[in-house]
PDB file of C-alpha atoms in Angstrom:
ATOM      1  CA  UNK A  15     -13.967  65.706  38.449  1.00 94.00           C
ATOM      2  CA  UNK A  16     -13.939  63.713  41.684  1.00 97.00           C
ATOM      3  CA  UNK A  17     -15.790  60.395  41.660  1.00 97.00           C
ATOM      4  CA  UNK A  18     -16.820  58.298  44.670  1.00 98.00           C
ATOM      5  CA  UNK A  19     -16.649  54.506  44.481  1.00 98.00           C
ATOM      6  CA  UNK A  20     -18.286  52.094  46.932  1.00 98.00           C
ATOM      7  CA  UNK A  21     -16.406  48.788  46.996  1.00 98.00           C
ATOM      8  CA  UNK A  22     -16.549  45.287  48.420  1.00 98.00           C
ATOM      9  CA  UNK A  23     -13.836  42.642  48.290  1.00 98.00           C
ATOM     10  CA  UNK A  24     -12.593  39.367  49.667  1.00 98.00           C
ATOM     11  CA  UNK A  25      -9.070  40.162  50.830  1.00 97.00           C
ATOM     12  CA  UNK A  26      -7.809  36.564  50.869  1.00 96.00           C
ATOM     13  CA  UNK A  27      -5.767  36.806  47.665  1.00 96.00           C
ATOM     14  CA  UNK A  28      -4.357  40.303  48.243  1.00 97.00           C
ATOM     15  CA  UNK A  29      -1.471  41.816  50.185  1.00 95.00           C
ATOM     16  CA  UNK A  30      -3.840  44.408  51.585  1.00 96.00           C
ATOM     17  CA  UNK A  31      -5.367  47.479  49.998  1.00 97.00           C
ATOM     18  CA  UNK A  32      -2.248  49.519  49.242  1.00 95.00           C
ATOM     19  CA  UNK A  33      -0.364  49.109  45.972  1.00 93.00           C
ATOM     20  CA  UNK A  34       2.915  47.186  46.377  1.00 90.00           C
ATOM     21  CA  UNK A  35       5.700  46.545  43.865  1.00 88.00           C
ATOM     22  CA  UNK A  36       5.726  42.733  43.797  1.00 90.00           C
ATOM     23  CA  UNK A  37       2.437  41.613  45.331  1.00 94.00           C
ATOM     24  CA  UNK A  38      -1.242  41.803  44.297  1.00 96.00           C
ATOM     25  CA  UNK A  39      -3.260  44.527  46.028  1.00 97.00           C
ATOM     26  CA  UNK A  40      -6.873  45.646  45.897  1.00 98.00           C
ATOM     27  CA  UNK A  41      -5.804  49.182  45.007  1.00 98.00           C
ATOM     28  CA  UNK A  42      -3.826  48.120  41.950  1.00 97.00           C
ATOM     29  CA  UNK A  43      -6.605  45.778  40.832  1.00 98.00           C
ATOM     30  CA  UNK A  44      -9.239  48.526  40.864  1.00 98.00           C
ATOM     31  CA  UNK A  45      -6.942  51.241  39.495  1.00 98.00           C
ATOM     32  CA  UNK A  46      -5.894  49.058  36.562  1.00 97.00           C
ATOM     33  CA  UNK A  47      -9.539  48.257  35.776  1.00 98.00           C
ATOM     34  CA  UNK A  48     -10.505  51.956  35.865  1.00 97.00           C
ATOM     35  CA  UNK A  49      -7.576  52.933  33.647  1.00 97.00           C
ATOM     36  CA  UNK A  50      -8.475  50.235  31.124  1.00 96.00           C
ATOM     37  CA  UNK A  51     -12.249  50.774  31.037  1.00 96.00           C
ATOM     38  CA  UNK A  52     -12.033  54.579  30.881  1.00 95.00           C
ATOM     39  CA  UNK A  53      -9.058  54.517  28.462  1.00 94.00           C
ATOM     40  CA  UNK A  54      -7.217  57.049  30.589  1.00 94.00           C
ATOM     41  CA  UNK A  55      -3.966  58.614  29.387  1.00 93.00           C
ATOM     42  CA  UNK A  56      -2.645  58.566  32.964  1.00 94.00           C
ATOM     43  CA  UNK A  57      -3.185  55.698  35.430  1.00 95.00           C
ATOM     44  CA  UNK A  58      -6.111  56.151  37.816  1.00 96.00           C
ATOM     45  CA  UNK A  59      -5.074  56.856  41.424  1.00 97.00           C
ATOM     46  CA  UNK A  60      -7.472  56.018  44.250  1.00 98.00           C
ATOM     47  CA  UNK A  61      -7.709  57.507  47.735  1.00 98.00           C
ATOM     48  CA  UNK A  62      -9.392  55.130  50.166  1.00 97.00           C
ATOM     49  CA  UNK A  63     -11.234  55.468  53.478  1.00 97.00           C
ATOM     50  CA  UNK A  64      -9.378  52.595  55.159  1.00 94.00           C
ATOM     51  CA  UNK A  65      -6.142  50.953  54.023  1.00 94.00           C
ATOM     52  CA  UNK A  66      -7.009  47.398  54.977  1.00 95.00           C
ATOM     53  CA  UNK A  67      -4.169  45.013  55.774  1.00 94.00           C
ATOM     54  CA  UNK A  68      -3.249  41.714  54.136  1.00 95.00           C
ATOM     55  CA  UNK A  69      -6.186  39.297  54.197  1.00 96.00           C
ATOM     56  CA  UNK A  70      -8.728  41.780  55.607  1.00 97.00           C
ATOM     57  CA  UNK A  71     -12.077  41.979  53.795  1.00 98.00           C
ATOM     58  CA  UNK A  72     -14.507  44.809  53.057  1.00 98.00           C
ATOM     59  CA  UNK A  73     -18.217  45.142  52.408  1.00 97.00           C
ATOM     60  CA  UNK A  74     -18.405  48.922  52.785  1.00 97.00           C
ATOM     61  CA  UNK A  75     -15.096  50.333  51.544  1.00 98.00           C
ATOM     62  CA  UNK A  76     -15.170  53.839  50.009  1.00 98.00           C
ATOM     63  CA  UNK A  77     -12.638  55.459  47.684  1.00 98.00           C
ATOM     64  CA  UNK A  78     -12.393  58.453  45.404  1.00 98.00           C
ATOM     65  CA  UNK A  79     -10.590  59.080  42.133  1.00 97.00           C
ATOM     66  CA  UNK A  80      -9.972  62.354  40.295  1.00 97.00           C
ATOM     67  CA  UNK A  81     -10.758  62.086  36.576  1.00 95.00           C
ATOM     68  CA  UNK A  82     -10.500  64.523  33.636  1.00 93.00           C
ATOM     69  CA  UNK A  83     -13.290  67.119  33.655  1.00 91.00           C
ATOM     70  CA  UNK A  84     -14.208  66.387  30.036  1.00 89.00           C
ATOM     71  CA  UNK A  85     -14.814  62.689  30.693  1.00 90.00           C
ATOM     72  CA  UNK A  86     -18.408  61.563  30.241  1.00 87.00           C
ATOM     73  CA  UNK A  87     -19.571  59.822  33.403  1.00 87.00           C
ATOM     74  CA  UNK A  88     -22.462  57.401  32.952  1.00 92.00           C
ATOM     75  CA  UNK A  89     -22.483  55.479  36.252  1.00 93.00           C
ATOM     76  CA  UNK A  90     -24.612  52.398  35.513  1.00 94.00           C
ATOM     77  CA  UNK A  91     -22.886  51.338  32.268  1.00 94.00           C
ATOM     78  CA  UNK A  92     -19.510  52.087  33.854  1.00 95.00           C
ATOM     79  CA  UNK A  93     -20.265  49.847  36.853  1.00 96.00           C
ATOM     80  CA  UNK A  94     -21.223  47.037  34.448  1.00 96.00           C
ATOM     81  CA  UNK A  95     -18.007  47.477  32.456  1.00 96.00           C
ATOM     82  CA  UNK A  96     -15.916  47.485  35.619  1.00 97.00           C
ATOM     83  CA  UNK A  97     -17.668  44.305  36.760  1.00 97.00           C
ATOM     84  CA  UNK A  98     -16.478  42.581  33.592  1.00 97.00           C
ATOM     85  CA  UNK A  99     -12.929  43.922  34.004  1.00 98.00           C
ATOM     86  CA  UNK A 100     -12.531  43.040  37.705  1.00 98.00           C
ATOM     87  CA  UNK A 101     -11.929  39.592  39.230  1.00 98.00           C
ATOM     88  CA  UNK A 102     -14.813  37.933  41.071  1.00 97.00           C
ATOM     89  CA  UNK A 103     -13.402  38.832  44.508  1.00 97.00           C
ATOM     90  CA  UNK A 104     -13.622  42.621  43.943  1.00 98.00           C
ATOM     91  CA  UNK A 105     -16.887  44.480  43.224  1.00 98.00           C
ATOM     92  CA  UNK A 106     -17.642  48.149  42.598  1.00 97.00           C
ATOM     93  CA  UNK A 107     -21.112  48.429  44.143  1.00 96.00           C
ATOM     94  CA  UNK A 108     -21.755  52.035  43.139  1.00 96.00           C
ATOM     95  CA  UNK A 109     -20.054  54.949  41.440  1.00 96.00           C
ATOM     96  CA  UNK A 110     -21.093  58.607  41.248  1.00 95.00           C
ATOM     97  CA  UNK A 111     -19.778  62.158  41.039  1.00 95.00           C
ATOM     98  CA  UNK A 112     -18.670  63.145  44.544  1.00 97.00           C
ATOM     99  CA  UNK A 113     -20.160  66.142  46.366  1.00 97.00           C
ATOM    100  CA  UNK A 114     -17.980  69.237  46.681  1.00 96.00           C
ATOM    101  CA  UNK A 115     -15.385  68.856  49.438  1.00 97.00           C
ATOM    102  CA  UNK A 116     -15.574  65.056  49.557  1.00 98.00           C
ATOM    103  CA  UNK A 117     -12.414  63.183  50.538  1.00 98.00           C
ATOM    104  CA  UNK A 118     -12.910  59.434  50.985  1.00 98.00           C
ATOM    105  CA  UNK A 119     -10.298  59.284  53.736  1.00 96.00           C
ATOM    106  CA  UNK A 120     -10.404  62.541  55.646  1.00 96.00           C
ATOM    107  CA  UNK A 121     -14.102  63.381  55.318  1.00 97.00           C
ATOM    108  CA  UNK A 122     -15.056  60.124  57.055  1.00 97.00           C
ATOM    109  CA  UNK A 123     -16.653  60.506  60.477  1.00 96.00           C
ATOM    110  CA  UNK A 124     -16.249  56.900  61.578  1.00 96.00           C
ATOM    111  CA  UNK A 125     -15.403  53.396  60.387  1.00 97.00           C
ATOM    112  CA  UNK A 126     -17.192  50.237  61.468  1.00 98.00           C
ATOM    113  CA  UNK A 127     -15.389  46.898  61.472  1.00 98.00           C
ATOM    114  CA  UNK A 128     -16.672  43.492  62.524  1.00 98.00           C
ATOM    115  CA  UNK A 129     -14.412  40.657  63.732  1.00 98.00           C
ATOM    116  CA  UNK A 130     -15.834  37.120  63.636  1.00 98.00           C
ATOM    117  CA  UNK A 131     -14.740  34.145  65.756  1.00 97.00           C
ATOM    118  CA  UNK A 132     -15.895  30.548  66.120  1.00 96.00           C
ATOM    119  CA  UNK A 133     -15.178  29.021  69.539  1.00 94.00           C
ATOM    120  CA  UNK A 134     -16.761  25.570  69.224  1.00 92.00           C
ATOM    121  CA  UNK A 135     -14.570  22.410  69.050  1.00 89.00           C
ATOM    122  CA  UNK A 136     -15.254  21.759  65.370  1.00 89.00           C
ATOM    123  CA  UNK A 137     -14.386  24.448  62.865  1.00 87.00           C
ATOM    124  CA  UNK A 138     -16.819  26.888  61.232  1.00 89.00           C
ATOM    125  CA  UNK A 139     -18.744  26.187  58.062  1.00 89.00           C
ATOM    126  CA  UNK A 140     -16.042  25.407  55.446  1.00 92.00           C
ATOM    127  CA  UNK A 141     -17.701  27.848  53.056  1.00 90.00           C
ATOM    128  CA  UNK A 142     -16.956  30.654  55.565  1.00 90.00           C
ATOM    129  CA  UNK A 143     -13.505  29.551  56.709  1.00 89.00           C
ATOM    130  CA  UNK A 144     -11.788  32.516  55.024  1.00 93.00           C
ATOM    131  CA  UNK A 145     -13.901  35.016  57.004  1.00 96.00           C
ATOM    132  CA  UNK A 146     -14.179  33.495  60.485  1.00 97.00           C
ATOM    133  CA  UNK A 147     -11.300  32.657  62.844  1.00 97.00           C
ATOM    134  CA  UNK A 148     -11.517  29.326  64.650  1.00 96.00           C
ATOM    135  CA  UNK A 149     -10.666  29.960  68.311  1.00 94.00           C
ATOM    136  CA  UNK A 150      -9.874  26.705  70.127  1.00 88.00           C
ATOM    137  CA  UNK A 151     -11.192  27.719  73.567  1.00 91.00           C
ATOM    138  CA  UNK A 152     -14.694  28.844  74.626  1.00 95.00           C
ATOM    139  CA  UNK A 153     -15.177  32.575  75.126  1.00 97.00           C
ATOM    140  CA  UNK A 154     -17.132  34.423  77.810  1.00 97.00           C
ATOM    141  CA  UNK A 155     -18.893  37.160  75.831  1.00 98.00           C
ATOM    142  CA  UNK A 156     -20.072  38.937  78.991  1.00 98.00           C
ATOM    143  CA  UNK A 157     -16.489  39.259  80.285  1.00 98.00           C
ATOM    144  CA  UNK A 158     -15.374  40.586  76.890  1.00 98.00           C
ATOM    145  CA  UNK A 159     -18.018  43.318  77.028  1.00 98.00           C
ATOM    146  CA  UNK A 160     -17.016  44.220  80.588  1.00 98.00           C
ATOM    147  CA  UNK A 161     -13.409  44.606  79.448  1.00 98.00           C
ATOM    148  CA  UNK A 162     -14.392  46.756  76.477  1.00 98.00           C
ATOM    149  CA  UNK A 163     -15.957  49.460  78.675  1.00 98.00           C
ATOM    150  CA  UNK A 164     -12.533  50.350  80.046  1.00 97.00           C
ATOM    151  CA  UNK A 165     -11.080  51.344  76.660  1.00 97.00           C
ATOM    152  CA  UNK A 166     -13.954  53.345  75.145  1.00 98.00           C
ATOM    153  CA  UNK A 167     -13.648  57.041  74.380  1.00 97.00           C
ATOM    154  CA  UNK A 168     -10.751  59.219  73.272  1.00 96.00           C
ATOM    155  CA  UNK A 169      -7.500  57.594  74.379  1.00 96.00           C
ATOM    156  CA  UNK A 170      -3.912  57.069  73.393  1.00 95.00           C
ATOM    157  CA  UNK A 171      -4.020  53.579  71.862  1.00 95.00           C
ATOM    158  CA  UNK A 172      -0.241  53.169  71.619  1.00 94.00           C
ATOM    159  CA  UNK A 173      -0.549  49.870  73.501  1.00 95.00           C
ATOM    160  CA  UNK A 174      -2.660  48.489  70.660  1.00 95.00           C
ATOM    161  CA  UNK A 175      -0.912  50.063  67.645  1.00 92.00           C
ATOM    162  CA  UNK A 176       2.286  49.721  65.698  1.00 82.00           C
ATOM    163  CA  UNK A 177       3.865  53.070  66.449  1.00 77.00           C
ATOM    164  CA  UNK A 178       5.309  55.336  63.789  1.00 75.00           C
ATOM    165  CA  UNK A 179       7.516  58.317  64.563  1.00 72.00           C
ATOM    166  CA  UNK A 180       5.560  61.532  64.140  1.00 69.00           C
ATOM    167  CA  UNK A 181       2.137  59.841  63.899  1.00 78.00           C
ATOM    168  CA  UNK A 182      -0.448  60.159  66.632  1.00 87.00           C
ATOM    169  CA  UNK A 183      -1.961  57.067  68.250  1.00 91.00           C
ATOM    170  CA  UNK A 184      -4.837  59.031  69.798  1.00 93.00           C
ATOM    171  CA  UNK A 185      -8.184  57.749  68.551  1.00 95.00           C
ATOM    172  CA  UNK A 186     -11.821  57.894  69.706  1.00 96.00           C
ATOM    173  CA  UNK A 187     -13.208  54.397  70.166  1.00 97.00           C
ATOM    174  CA  UNK A 188     -16.984  54.769  69.999  1.00 97.00           C
ATOM    175  CA  UNK A 189     -18.137  51.146  70.179  1.00 98.00           C
ATOM    176  CA  UNK A 190     -16.593  47.811  71.142  1.00 98.00           C
ATOM    177  CA  UNK A 191     -19.322  45.238  71.658  1.00 98.00           C
ATOM    178  CA  UNK A 192     -19.389  41.456  71.359  1.00 98.00           C
ATOM    179  CA  UNK A 193     -22.359  39.170  70.862  1.00 98.00           C
ATOM    180  CA  UNK A 194     -23.011  35.556  70.005  1.00 96.00           C
ATOM    181  CA  UNK A 195     -25.177  35.352  66.885  1.00 94.00           C
ATOM    182  CA  UNK A 196     -27.924  32.817  66.217  1.00 86.00           C
ATOM    183  CA  UNK A 197     -25.415  30.782  64.210  1.00 83.00           C
ATOM    184  CA  UNK A 198     -23.039  30.685  67.223  1.00 90.00           C
ATOM    185  CA  UNK A 199     -20.514  33.080  65.716  1.00 95.00           C
ATOM    186  CA  UNK A 200     -18.821  35.375  68.260  1.00 97.00           C
ATOM    187  CA  UNK A 201     -19.059  38.755  66.541  1.00 98.00           C
ATOM    188  CA  UNK A 202     -17.307  41.911  67.771  1.00 98.00           C
ATOM    189  CA  UNK A 203     -18.272  45.305  66.343  1.00 98.00           C
ATOM    190  CA  UNK A 204     -15.595  48.010  66.522  1.00 98.00           C
ATOM    191  CA  UNK A 205     -16.381  51.642  65.642  1.00 98.00           C
ATOM    192  CA  UNK A 206     -13.965  54.593  65.811  1.00 97.00           C
ATOM    193  CA  UNK A 207     -13.235  57.871  64.092  1.00 94.00           C
ATOM    194  CA  UNK A 208     -10.126  56.180  62.664  1.00 92.00           C
ATOM    195  CA  UNK A 209      -7.721  53.367  63.504  1.00 94.00           C
ATOM    196  CA  UNK A 210      -3.956  53.113  63.683  1.00 90.00           C
ATOM    197  CA  UNK A 211      -2.113  50.141  62.218  1.00 88.00           C
ATOM    198  CA  UNK A 212      -3.097  46.736  63.730  1.00 91.00           C
ATOM    199  CA  UNK A 213      -5.352  48.425  66.315  1.00 95.00           C
ATOM    200  CA  UNK A 214      -8.506  46.361  65.718  1.00 97.00           C
ATOM    201  CA  UNK A 215      -6.714  43.012  65.704  1.00 97.00           C
ATOM    202  CA  UNK A 216      -4.753  43.948  68.832  1.00 97.00           C
ATOM    203  CA  UNK A 217      -7.941  44.955  70.640  1.00 98.00           C
ATOM    204  CA  UNK A 218      -9.345  41.574  69.634  1.00 98.00           C
ATOM    205  CA  UNK A 219      -6.260  39.852  71.046  1.00 97.00           C
ATOM    206  CA  UNK A 220      -6.882  41.486  74.419  1.00 97.00           C
ATOM    207  CA  UNK A 221     -10.605  40.738  74.333  1.00 98.00           C
ATOM    208  CA  UNK A 222     -10.072  37.050  73.589  1.00 97.00           C
ATOM    209  CA  UNK A 223      -7.513  36.805  76.410  1.00 97.00           C
ATOM    210  CA  UNK A 224     -10.201  38.088  78.774  1.00 98.00           C
ATOM    211  CA  UNK A 225     -12.896  35.986  77.151  1.00 97.00           C
ATOM    212  CA  UNK A 226     -11.037  32.737  77.731  1.00 96.00           C
ATOM    213  CA  UNK A 227     -10.288  33.662  81.350  1.00 96.00           C
ATOM    214  CA  UNK A 228      -6.559  34.389  81.191  1.00 96.00           C
ATOM    215  CA  UNK A 229      -7.109  37.929  82.512  1.00 97.00           C
ATOM    216  CA  UNK A 230      -9.874  39.718  84.384  1.00 97.00           C
ATOM    217  CA  UNK A 231     -11.818  42.449  82.501  1.00 98.00           C
ATOM    218  CA  UNK A 232     -10.005  45.321  84.273  1.00 98.00           C
ATOM    219  CA  UNK A 233      -6.694  44.137  82.786  1.00 97.00           C
ATOM    220  CA  UNK A 234      -7.538  45.586  79.364  1.00 97.00           C
ATOM    221  CA  UNK A 235      -7.799  49.136  80.720  1.00 97.00           C
ATOM    222  CA  UNK A 236      -4.445  48.708  82.476  1.00 97.00           C
ATOM    223  CA  UNK A 237      -2.844  47.662  79.189  1.00 97.00           C
ATOM    224  CA  UNK A 238      -4.283  50.775  77.537  1.00 97.00           C
ATOM    225  CA  UNK A 239      -2.990  53.011  80.343  1.00 96.00           C
ATOM    226  CA  UNK A 240       0.579  51.693  80.009  1.00 93.00           C
ATOM    227  CA  UNK A 241       0.798  53.191  76.481  1.00 91.00           C
ATOM    228  CA  UNK A 242       3.302  50.588  75.367  1.00 91.00           C
ATOM    229  CA  UNK A 243       2.940  47.285  73.546  1.00 88.00           C
ATOM    230  CA  UNK A 244       2.250  44.367  75.872  1.00 88.00           C
ATOM    231  CA  UNK A 245       3.648  40.993  74.712  1.00 88.00           C
ATOM    232  CA  UNK A 246       0.602  39.287  76.237  1.00 89.00           C
ATOM    233  CA  UNK A 247      -1.647  40.982  73.652  1.00 93.00           C
ATOM    234  CA  UNK A 248      -1.804  38.834  70.541  1.00 93.00           C
ATOM    235  CA  UNK A 249      -2.491  40.404  67.147  1.00 96.00           C
ATOM    236  CA  UNK A 250      -5.340  38.234  65.887  1.00 97.00           C
ATOM    237  CA  UNK A 251      -5.458  36.732  62.367  1.00 97.00           C
ATOM    238  CA  UNK A 252      -6.500  39.103  59.599  1.00 97.00           C
ATOM    239  CA  UNK A 253      -9.115  36.962  57.874  1.00 97.00           C
ATOM    240  CA  UNK A 254     -11.675  37.388  60.680  1.00 97.00           C
ATOM    241  CA  UNK A 255     -11.870  41.137  60.065  1.00 98.00           C
ATOM    242  CA  UNK A 256     -14.241  42.947  57.679  1.00 98.00           C
ATOM    243  CA  UNK A 257     -14.686  46.673  57.070  1.00 98.00           C
ATOM    244  CA  UNK A 258     -18.476  46.943  57.076  1.00 98.00           C
ATOM    245  CA  UNK A 259     -19.196  50.664  56.777  1.00 97.00           C
ATOM    246  CA  UNK A 260     -17.683  54.129  56.455  1.00 98.00           C
ATOM    247  CA  UNK A 261     -19.898  56.985  57.613  1.00 98.00           C
ATOM    248  CA  UNK A 262     -19.703  60.571  56.314  1.00 98.00           C
ATOM    249  CA  UNK A 263     -21.322  63.831  57.458  1.00 97.00           C
ATOM    250  CA  UNK A 264     -23.883  65.796  55.463  1.00 97.00           C
ATOM    251  CA  UNK A 265     -22.516  67.221  52.195  1.00 96.00           C
ATOM    252  CA  UNK A 266     -22.234  70.731  53.642  1.00 96.00           C
ATOM    253  CA  UNK A 267     -19.804  69.415  56.305  1.00 96.00           C
ATOM    254  CA  UNK A 268     -17.532  67.278  54.089  1.00 96.00           C
ATOM    255  CA  UNK A 269     -14.774  69.842  53.499  1.00 96.00           C
ATOM    256  CA  UNK A 270     -14.763  71.018  57.125  1.00 96.00           C
ATOM    257  CA  UNK A 271     -14.551  67.437  58.395  1.00 96.00           C
ATOM    258  CA  UNK A 272     -11.597  66.737  56.092  1.00 96.00           C
ATOM    259  CA  UNK A 273      -9.774  69.816  57.373  1.00 95.00           C
ATOM    260  CA  UNK A 274     -10.424  68.835  60.997  1.00 92.00           C
ATOM    261  CA  UNK A 275      -9.036  65.340  60.422  1.00 89.00           C
ATOM    262  CA  UNK A 276      -5.893  66.605  58.691  1.00 86.00           C
ATOM    263  CA  UNK A 277      -5.222  69.155  61.429  1.00 84.00           C
ATOM    264  CA  UNK A 278      -5.662  66.605  64.227  1.00 71.00           C
ATOM    265  CA  UNK A 279      -3.488  63.928  62.690  1.00 62.00           C
ATOM    266  CA  UNK A 280      -0.669  66.203  61.515  1.00 54.00           C
ATOM    267  CA  UNK A 281       1.175  66.508  58.177  1.00 47.00           C
ATOM    268  CA  UNK A 282       3.305  63.352  58.493  1.00 41.00           C
ATOM    269  CA  UNK A 283       0.408  61.069  59.301  1.00 50.00           C
ATOM    270  CA  UNK A 284      -1.849  62.799  56.792  1.00 47.00           C
ATOM    271  CA  UNK A 285       0.549  61.848  54.003  1.00 43.00           C
ATOM    272  CA  UNK A 286       1.442  58.394  55.317  1.00 43.00           C
ATOM    273  CA  UNK A 287       0.707  55.239  53.370  1.00 39.00           C
ATOM    274  CA  UNK A 288       0.608  53.372  56.676  1.00 38.00           C
ATOM    275  CA  UNK A 289      -2.173  55.310  58.354  1.00 45.00           C
ATOM    276  CA  UNK A 290      -3.800  51.926  58.091  1.00 54.00           C
ATOM    277  CA  UNK A 291      -6.981  50.816  59.610  1.00 51.00           C
ATOM    278  CA  UNK A 292      -6.286  47.126  59.882  1.00 49.00           C
TER     279      UNK A 292
END
């Protein structure tokens, strides 16, 4: 029996999503809670839509777990029991039997991240300091949006990714837009079919370089075209990044979408623990 979980977490205290031998992770925290609450004979093992990096947060994370067929699944009481078993910085928002063909990772059509910056002289609200990056120089949002146009679409994002032998860096970037909110936060929305490791934070490094006037907007497209890491592109701090949403197709398309994603990304990347979003 495959079960879908919708999760939210503050990543500040965790060494990312993926389970690690000597460091706390979101994956281990949720798996241990599931194993305890359901009294499983074997530890629960989660598959996640986006393997967020150290310090990255999530409001709309999705995972699945395969459980014994004879297990009684009563979602509302189970969510309440998990809430008591989990720390305050991790929440299971919803839990339900997954539709046939559902794979939290490979069935996903797109992921939406938001990166938040504060570019005023004084720092952001102290209550939000773990979710907003204080940028010391003012940013030109219009220039950032001009730069973003040059990297949209299906491209090889090797210039913005940590490369792994045998793993593709081709992704389809569907949205990269920046706005200044009413509360003066500089907020960049990034949407793609998937992301390679450090891609979002590297894109943000290039955008902020343009936004503060160190490069003209056309520079970002030239970096992309070089297909190699550029030392002038800073990987921005993790705590400004939040996974906001994972979007899936209609139930009838779930299995086909998963097969398409596996075929495109290849067997090595399909099995990799580092196919990380950020």
